[in-house]
Coordinates of C-alpha atoms and ligand atoms in Angstrom, one line a residue:
X1 CA -10.1 -25.6 -15.7
X2 CA -8.0 -23.9 -13.0
X3 CA -9.8 -20.8 -11.9
X4 CA -9.0 -17.7 -9.8
X5 CA -10.9 -17.2 -6.6
X6 CA -13.4 -14.2 -6.9
X7 CA -12.0 -11.0 -5.6
X8 CA -8.3 -12.2 -5.9
X9 CA -6.1 -11.1 -8.8
X10 CA -3.1 -11.9 -10.9
X11 CA -1.0 -8.8 -11.3
X12 CA 1.5 -8.5 -14.1
X13 CA 2.8 -6.1 -16.8
X14 CA 2.6 -2.4 -16.1
X15 CA 0.6 -2.8 -12.9
X16 CA 3.1 -5.1 -11.3
X17 CA 5.9 -2.7 -12.4
X18 CA 4.0 0.2 -10.9
X19 CA 3.6 -1.5 -7.6
X20 CA 7.3 -2.3 -7.5
X21 CA 8.1 1.4 -8.4
X22 CA 5.8 2.5 -5.6
X23 CA 7.4 0.2 -3.1
X24 CA 10.9 1.5 -4.2
X25 CA 9.7 5.1 -3.9
X26 CA 8.3 4.4 -0.4
X27 CA 11.4 2.7 0.8
X28 CA 13.5 5.7 -0.3
X29 CA 11.4 8.1 1.6
X30 CA 11.1 5.9 4.7
X31 CA 14.9 5.9 4.8
X32 CA 14.9 9.7 4.8
X33 CA 12.6 9.8 7.8
X34 CA 14.5 7.1 9.7
X35 CA 11.6 4.7 9.5
X36 CA 12.7 1.0 9.8
X37 CA 11.1 -2.1 8.3
X38 CA 9.1 -4.4 10.4
X39 CA 8.1 -7.7 8.8
X40 CA 5.0 -9.0 10.5
X41 CA 3.3 -12.3 9.8
X42 CA 0.4 -12.7 7.5
X43 CA -1.4 -14.9 10.0
X44 CA -2.2 -13.9 13.6
X45 CA -4.6 -15.2 16.3
X46 CA -8.1 -14.1 15.2
X47 CA -8.6 -12.7 18.7
X48 CA -5.8 -10.1 18.1
X49 CA -8.0 -8.4 15.4
X50 CA -11.2 -8.7 17.4
X51 CA -9.5 -6.9 20.3
X52 CA -7.7 -4.3 18.4
X53 CA -9.4 -3.5 15.1
X54 CA -12.5 -3.7 17.1
X55 CA -15.8 -5.5 17.4
X56 CA -17.9 -2.8 15.9
X57 CA -16.0 -2.6 12.7
X58 CA -17.1 -4.2 9.4
X59 CA -13.6 -5.8 9.2
X60 CA -14.2 -7.9 12.3
X61 CA -17.9 -8.4 11.9
X62 CA -18.0 -9.5 8.3
X63 CA -14.7 -9.4 6.5
X64 CA -12.1 -11.6 8.2
X65 CA -10.7 -14.7 6.6
X66 CA -10.4 -16.9 9.6
X67 CA -9.8 -20.6 10.1
X68 CA -8.9 -23.2 12.6
X69 CA -5.5 -24.8 12.3
X70 CA -4.6 -28.4 13.1
X71 CA -3.8 -27.4 16.7
X72 CA -7.4 -26.0 17.0
X73 CA -6.1 -22.4 17.2
X74 CA -8.5 -19.9 15.7
X75 CA -6.4 -17.9 13.2
X76 CA -7.0 -15.1 10.7
X77 CA -5.3 -13.7 7.6
X78 CA -4.4 -10.1 8.6
X79 CA -7.0 -7.6 7.4
X80 CA -4.7 -4.7 8.3
X81 CA -1.2 -4.2 9.7
X82 CA -1.6 -2.1 12.8
X83 CA -2.6 -4.9 15.2
X84 CA 0.4 -7.0 14.2
X85 CA 2.8 -4.1 14.6
X86 CA 1.4 -3.3 18.1
X87 CA 1.6 -7.0 19.1
X88 CA 5.2 -7.2 17.8
X89 CA 6.1 -4.0 19.7
X90 CA 4.8 -5.4 22.9
X91 CA 6.1 -9.0 22.5
X92 CA 9.6 -7.9 21.4
X93 CA 9.8 -5.7 24.5
X94 CA 10.5 -2.5 22.7
X95 CA 8.7 -0.7 25.6
X96 CA 11.6 -1.4 27.9
X97 CA 14.5 -1.3 25.5
X98 CA 13.7 1.5 23.1
X99 CA 10.1 2.8 23.4
X100 CA 10.3 5.3 20.6
X101 CA 10.1 3.4 17.3
X102 CA 9.2 4.2 13.7
X103 CA 8.3 1.2 11.7
X104 CA 7.1 0.6 8.1
X105 CA 5.6 -2.6 6.6
X106 CA 4.8 -3.6 3.0
X107 CA 2.5 -6.6 2.6
X108 CA -0.8 -8.0 1.5
X109 CA -3.9 -7.8 3.6
X110 CA -7.1 -9.8 3.3
X111 CA -10.7 -8.6 3.6
X112 CA -13.8 -10.5 2.4
X113 CA -15.4 -7.3 1.0
X114 CA -17.7 -7.2 -2.1
X115 CA -15.1 -6.9 -4.9
X116 CA -15.3 -3.9 -7.2
X117 CA -12.9 -1.6 -8.9
X118 CA -10.2 -0.6 -6.4
X119 CA -11.6 -3.0 -3.8
X120 CA -10.1 -6.4 -3.6
X121 CA -10.1 -9.3 -1.2
X122 CA -6.3 -9.4 -1.2
X123 CA -4.6 -6.1 -1.6
X124 CA -1.3 -4.5 -0.7
X125 CA -0.7 -2.0 2.0
X126 CA 2.3 0.1 2.6
X127 CA 2.1 1.3 6.2
X128 CA 4.0 3.3 8.7
X129 CA 3.5 3.4 12.5
X130 CA 5.2 5.9 14.9
X131 CA 5.2 4.5 18.4
X132 CA 6.0 6.2 21.7
X133 CA 5.7 9.8 20.6
X134 CA 2.6 11.7 21.9
X135 CA 3.7 15.0 20.3
X136 CA 1.7 16.6 17.5
X137 CA 5.0 16.6 15.6
X138 CA 4.5 12.8 15.2
X139 CA 1.1 13.2 13.6
X140 CA 2.4 15.9 11.3
X141 CA 5.5 13.9 10.4
X142 CA 3.4 10.9 9.6
X143 CA 1.2 12.9 7.3
X144 CA 4.1 14.6 5.6
X145 CA 5.9 11.3 5.2
X146 CA 2.8 10.0 3.3
X147 CA 2.8 13.2 1.2
X148 CA 6.5 12.8 0.3
X149 CA 5.9 9.2 -0.8
X150 CA 3.0 10.3 -3.0
X151 CA 5.2 13.0 -4.5
X152 CA 8.2 10.6 -5.0
X153 CA 5.9 8.2 -6.9
X154 CA 4.2 11.0 -8.9
X155 CA 0.6 11.0 -7.6
X156 CA -0.6 14.6 -7.7
X157 CA -4.4 14.7 -7.8
X158 CA -5.4 13.9 -4.3
X159 CA -6.9 15.8 -1.4
X160 CA -6.1 15.4 2.3
X161 CA -8.9 15.4 4.9
X162 CA -8.1 15.6 8.6
X163 CA -10.2 15.6 11.8
X164 CA -9.8 15.0 15.5
X165 CA -11.9 12.4 17.3
X166 CA -10.9 13.5 20.7
X167 CA -9.9 11.3 23.6
X168 CA -11.6 9.2 26.3
X169 CA -12.4 12.5 28.1
X170 CA -14.2 14.4 25.4
X171 CA -15.5 11.5 23.3
X172 CA -18.1 10.1 25.7
X173 CA -20.0 13.4 25.8
X174 CA -20.0 13.6 22.0
X175 CA -21.0 10.0 21.7
X176 CA -24.0 10.6 23.9
X177 CA -25.0 13.8 22.0
X178 CA -24.8 11.7 18.7
X179 CA -26.8 8.9 20.1
X180 CA -29.5 11.4 21.2
X181 CA -29.4 13.1 17.8
X182 CA -29.6 9.8 15.8
X183 CA -32.1 8.0 18.0
X184 CA -35.0 10.2 16.8
X185 CA -34.4 8.8 13.3
X186 CA -33.5 5.2 14.4
X187 CA -36.3 3.6 12.4
X188 CA -35.0 5.1 9.2
X189 CA -31.4 3.9 9.7
X190 CA -30.1 1.0 7.7
X191 CA -30.0 -2.3 9.5
X192 CA -26.2 -2.1 10.3
X193 CA -26.6 1.4 11.6
X194 CA -29.5 0.5 13.9
X195 CA -27.1 -2.0 15.3
X196 CA -24.2 0.5 15.5
X197 CA -26.2 3.3 17.0
X198 CA -25.5 2.5 20.7
X199 CA -22.1 0.8 20.2
X200 CA -20.4 3.1 17.8
X201 CA -22.6 6.0 16.7
X202 CA -19.6 7.8 15.0
X203 CA -19.7 5.1 12.4
X204 CA -23.3 5.9 11.4
X205 CA -21.9 9.2 10.0
X206 CA -19.5 7.2 7.9
X207 CA -22.1 4.8 6.6
X208 CA -22.2 4.5 2.8
X209 CA -26.0 4.3 2.8
X210 CA -27.1 6.7 5.6
X211 CA -24.1 8.7 6.5
X212 CA -24.6 11.7 4.2
X213 CA -28.2 12.2 5.5
X214 CA -27.0 12.8 9.0
X215 CA -23.5 14.1 8.7
X216 CA -24.5 17.7 8.1
X217 CA -27.0 18.2 10.9
X218 CA -25.1 16.1 13.4
X219 CA -23.8 17.8 16.6
X220 CA -20.2 18.8 16.3
X221 CA -17.4 17.3 18.4
X222 CA -16.4 19.6 21.2
X223 CA -12.8 18.7 22.0
X224 CA -11.3 19.0 25.5
X225 CA -8.7 21.7 25.8
X226 CA -5.8 19.2 25.5
X227 CA -7.2 17.6 22.4
X228 CA -8.0 21.0 20.9
X229 CA -4.4 22.2 21.6
X230 CA -3.0 19.0 20.1
X231 CA -5.1 19.3 16.9
X232 CA -4.3 23.0 16.5
X233 CA -0.6 22.2 16.8
X234 CA -0.9 19.4 14.2
X235 CA -2.6 21.9 11.8
X236 CA 0.1 24.6 12.5
X237 CA 2.8 22.2 11.7
X238 CA 1.1 21.2 8.4
X239 CA 0.2 24.7 7.3
X240 CA 2.1 25.8 4.2
X241 CA 3.5 22.3 3.8
X242 CA 0.5 20.4 2.5
X243 CA -3.0 21.6 1.6
X244 CA -5.6 19.9 3.8
X245 CA -9.3 20.2 4.6
X246 CA -10.7 19.8 8.1
X247 CA -13.6 17.5 7.7
X248 CA -15.6 17.0 10.9
X249 CA -17.5 14.1 9.4
X250 CA -14.3 12.1 8.9
X251 CA -14.6 9.3 11.5
X252 CA -12.8 6.3 10.0
X253 CA -13.9 2.6 10.1
X254 CA -11.7 1.3 12.9
X255 CA -12.2 1.3 16.6
X256 CA -8.8 2.3 17.9
X257 CA -8.5 5.9 16.8
X258 CA -8.1 8.8 19.2
X259 CA -7.4 12.4 18.3
X260 CA -6.0 13.0 14.8
X261 CA -7.4 11.0 11.9
X262 CA -6.8 11.6 8.2
X263 CA -7.4 10.4 4.7
X264 CA -5.8 11.0 1.4
X265 CA -8.5 10.8 -1.2
X266 CA -8.3 10.7 -5.0
X267 CA -11.1 10.6 -7.6
X268 CA -14.8 10.8 -6.8
X269 CA -15.7 7.1 -6.8
X270 CA -16.7 5.4 -3.6
X271 CA -13.3 3.6 -3.2
X272 CA -11.6 7.0 -3.1
X273 CA -9.3 6.6 0.0
X274 CA -5.9 5.9 -1.3
X275 CA -4.4 6.1 2.2
X276 CA -5.7 6.6 5.7
X277 CA -4.6 6.6 9.3
X278 CA -4.6 8.4 12.6
X279 CA -3.5 8.4 16.2
X280 CA -4.3 5.4 18.4
X281 CA -3.0 6.3 21.9
X282 CA -4.9 3.6 23.9
X283 CA -4.4 0.6 21.6
X284 CA -1.2 -0.7 23.0
X285 CA -2.4 -0.4 26.6
X286 CA -5.7 -2.1 25.8
X287 CA -3.7 -5.0 24.3
X288 CA -1.9 -5.5 27.6
X289 CA 1.1 -3.4 26.8
X290 CA 2.4 -0.2 28.5
X291 CA 0.7 3.2 28.1
X292 CA 2.4 3.9 24.7
X293 CA 0.9 6.5 22.3
X294 CA 1.1 5.9 18.6
X295 CA 0.1 7.3 15.2
X296 CA 0.3 5.8 11.8
X297 CA -1.3 5.2 8.4
X298 CA -1.6 2.6 5.6
X299 CA -1.7 3.3 1.9
X300 CA -3.6 1.0 -0.5
X301 CA -0.9 0.3 -3.0
X302 CA -3.2 -0.7 -5.9
X303 CA -5.4 2.4 -5.4
X304 CA -2.4 4.6 -5.2
X305 CA -1.3 3.2 -8.6
X306 CA -4.8 3.8 -10.0
X307 CA -4.5 7.4 -8.8
X308 CA -1.4 7.8 -10.8
X309 CA -3.5 7.8 -14.0
X310 CA -1.0 6.4 -16.5
X311 CA 1.2 3.7 -15.1
X312 CA 5.0 4.2 -15.4
X313 CA 6.5 2.3 -18.3
X314 CA 8.2 -1.0 -17.6
X315 CA 12.0 -1.1 -18.1
X316 CA 12.6 -1.8 -21.7
X317 CA 14.6 -4.8 -23.0
X318 CA 17.6 -3.5 -24.7
X319 CA 19.1 -6.5 -26.4
X320 CA 17.7 -9.8 -27.7
X321 CA 20.3 -12.5 -28.4
X322 CA 19.8 -14.8 -31.4
X323 CA 21.8 -17.9 -32.3
X324 CA 21.8 -19.1 -35.9
X325 CA 23.1 -22.6 -35.4
X326 CA 23.2 -25.3 -32.8
X327 CA 27.0 -25.1 -32.7
X328 CA 26.8 -21.3 -31.8
X329 CA 24.3 -21.7 -28.9
X330 CA 26.8 -21.9 -26.1
X331 CA 28.7 -18.9 -27.5
X332 CA 25.4 -16.9 -27.8
X333 CA 24.4 -18.0 -24.3
X334 CA 27.7 -16.7 -22.9
X335 CA 27.2 -13.4 -24.8
X336 CA 23.8 -13.0 -23.1
X337 CA 25.3 -13.5 -19.7
X338 CA 28.2 -11.1 -20.4
X339 CA 25.8 -8.4 -21.5
X340 CA 23.8 -8.8 -18.3
X341 CA 27.1 -8.7 -16.3
X342 CA 27.6 -5.3 -18.0
X343 CA 24.2 -4.1 -16.8
X344 CA 22.4 -4.3 -20.1
X345 CA 18.9 -5.7 -20.0
X346 CA 19.1 -8.8 -22.2
X347 CA 16.7 -11.5 -23.3
X348 CA 17.2 -14.5 -25.6
X349 CA 17.9 -18.2 -25.6
X350 CA 15.0 -19.3 -27.7
X351 CA 17.5 -21.4 -29.6
X352 CA 15.1 -24.2 -30.7
X353 CA 13.5 -21.7 -33.0
X354 CA 14.9 -20.7 -36.4
X355 CA 16.1 -17.1 -37.2
X356 CA 12.6 -15.9 -38.1
X357 CA 11.1 -17.3 -34.9
X358 CA 13.8 -15.8 -32.7
X359 CA 13.5 -12.4 -34.5
X360 CA 9.8 -12.4 -34.0
X361 CA 10.3 -12.9 -30.3
X362 CA 12.9 -10.0 -30.4
X363 CA 10.1 -7.8 -31.8
X364 CA 7.6 -9.0 -29.2
X365 CA 10.0 -8.0 -26.4
X366 CA 10.4 -4.6 -28.0
X367 CA 14.1 -4.9 -27.8
X368 CA 16.1 -2.0 -29.3
X369 CA 18.9 -4.3 -30.6
X370 CA 19.3 -7.9 -31.7
X371 CA 22.7 -9.5 -31.2
X372 CA 23.0 -12.2 -33.9
X373 CA 25.5 -15.0 -33.5
X374 CA 26.4 -17.4 -36.4
X375 CA 29.4 -19.6 -37.3
X376 CA 31.5 -16.6 -38.5
X377 CA 31.0 -14.6 -35.4
X378 CA 31.8 -17.6 -33.2
X379 CA 35.0 -18.2 -35.1
X380 CA 36.1 -14.6 -35.0
X381 CA 35.1 -13.9 -31.4
X382 CA 32.6 -11.2 -32.5
X383 CA 28.9 -10.4 -32.5
X384 CA 26.6 -8.8 -35.1
X385 CA 24.6 -6.0 -33.6
X386 CA 21.4 -5.0 -35.4
X387 CA 19.6 -1.8 -34.5
X388 CA 16.0 -2.9 -34.7
X389 CA 14.7 0.7 -35.2
X390 CA 16.9 1.5 -38.2
X391 CA 17.8 -2.0 -39.5
X392 CA 21.5 -1.1 -39.5
X393 CA 23.9 -3.8 -38.5
X394 CA 27.6 -4.0 -37.7
X395 CA 30.1 -6.5 -36.4
X396 CA 31.8 -5.8 -33.1
X397 CA 34.6 -7.7 -31.3
X398 CA 33.0 -9.2 -28.2
X399 CA 34.9 -7.0 -25.8
X400 CA 33.6 -3.9 -27.6
X401 CA 30.0 -5.0 -27.8
X402 CA 28.6 -3.7 -24.5
X403 CA 30.4 -0.3 -24.9
X404 CA 28.9 0.0 -28.4
X405 CA 25.4 -0.7 -27.2
X406 CA 25.7 1.8 -24.4
X407 CA 27.0 4.5 -26.8
X408 CA 24.3 4.3 -29.5
X409 CA 21.6 6.8 -28.8
Ligands
HAM501 P1 -7.9 1.3 6.4 O1 -8.6 2.6 6.1 O2 -8.8 0.2 6.7 O3 -6.8 1.6 7.5 O4 -7.1 0.9 5.1 C1 -6.0 1.8 4.6 C2 -6.0 1.8 3.1 O5 -6.0 0.5 2.6 C3 -7.3 2.4 2.5 O6 -7.3 3.8 2.5 C4 -7.3 1.8 1.1 O7 -6.5 2.6 0.3 C5 -6.7 0.5 1.3 N1 -7.7 -0.6 1.3 C6 -8.5 -1.0 2.3 N2 -9.3 -2.0 2.0 C7 -9.0 -2.3 0.7 C8 -9.5 -3.2 -0.3 N3 -10.5 -4.1 0.0 N4 -9.0 -3.2 -1.5 C9 -8.0 -2.3 -1.9 N5 -7.5 -1.4 -1.0 C10 -8.0 -1.4 0.2 C11 -6.0 0.6 8.0 O8 -5.9 -0.5 7.5 C12 -5.2 1.1 9.2 N6 -4.4 -0.1 9.7 C13 -4.4 2.3 8.9 C14 -3.6 2.7 10.0 C15 -2.3 2.5 10.3 N7 -4.0 3.5 11.0 C16 -3.0 3.7 11.9 N8 -2.0 3.1 11.5

């Protein structure tokens, strides 16, 4: 039998409707902030992710779906959107033409993680990237943009954590202090963290197995004056607009972050990050572009829907059109199309079934009305409208049908 690949999912019913509603809410808010859509490909050269997402990340080390194509190119399904956006920015020469850009993308990402609730191998991200603006105002706008989308969609129960990871001036000192601190416990670290210790000690604090043991006693980051001022300004701009917690153990699992990082978290399960992001001021330069600062985030669309609690109801079918005889089918078919042209949600057309079969289907669709067409209605140019909640029925001339349906409360 045909079978789904583990970790991949079919999405339908209320969850599909919720994802569509989230995308619509996001698009509305993006418009308000002047953020423009950028459609990036699903497939990129694998090397792009190795160089940008970073060699010390789980994504690159273990989770990429990569393959060789017929031209012997080593490709990968995108595990995240930021590298593609940065590549598109460089390749399409935005640096020269219009260096300040605000992009959003909506698309599926792929990571070969161990599947569990809220963690899938194919999942949807809605992301925003602000390029070319080094000001703390960009960080604060990015965070408030995310908050406004959550609000427009109706997610309420989440907390916001922020931190600053500093820059290439202040981070090396901190890195060394962390290595010194963690080295004394090296033998007790999990295998991955032993490996990470020298290459990316910050990630040890983020480790699901070991992180909590070390996070509290770890030396604290000492930001350089510029980074400190930047972070203070971000916080000032957020104050009074969004509640947030400064969490010095927030380090994030990607290599490119500098300065501000943040996470929107909901629930207390391990897959609690519904959205996350931060500044990445060195990424574009490290990819061969100009020295262009950037900040952005990506929201896990499925996790955001889960955080909503109850999913929004699907749009209800208003009318189900039934034909009683073969000779009425075309007339009934045209009634269906006319109702749709009038903006009424209409189903029907199951004309091979008898009245009972068609009415059963009308019930299944939870339609409020059935429109029943027989020989008399066809001859008269009318339609019988049956209210399926009260059982009442009445004949209407065709040109009055849509108006009547819209008027009945
Ligand atoms: P990330 O933290 O790797 O960041 O992912 C962002 C969000 O995607 C997570 O907070 C989570 O909601 C969702 N997500 C990640 N993995 C899965 C999964 N396996 N199943 C379901 N949802 C998942 C990034 O991807 C960065 N590109 C964010 C960014 C943009 N930073 C700057 N700009």
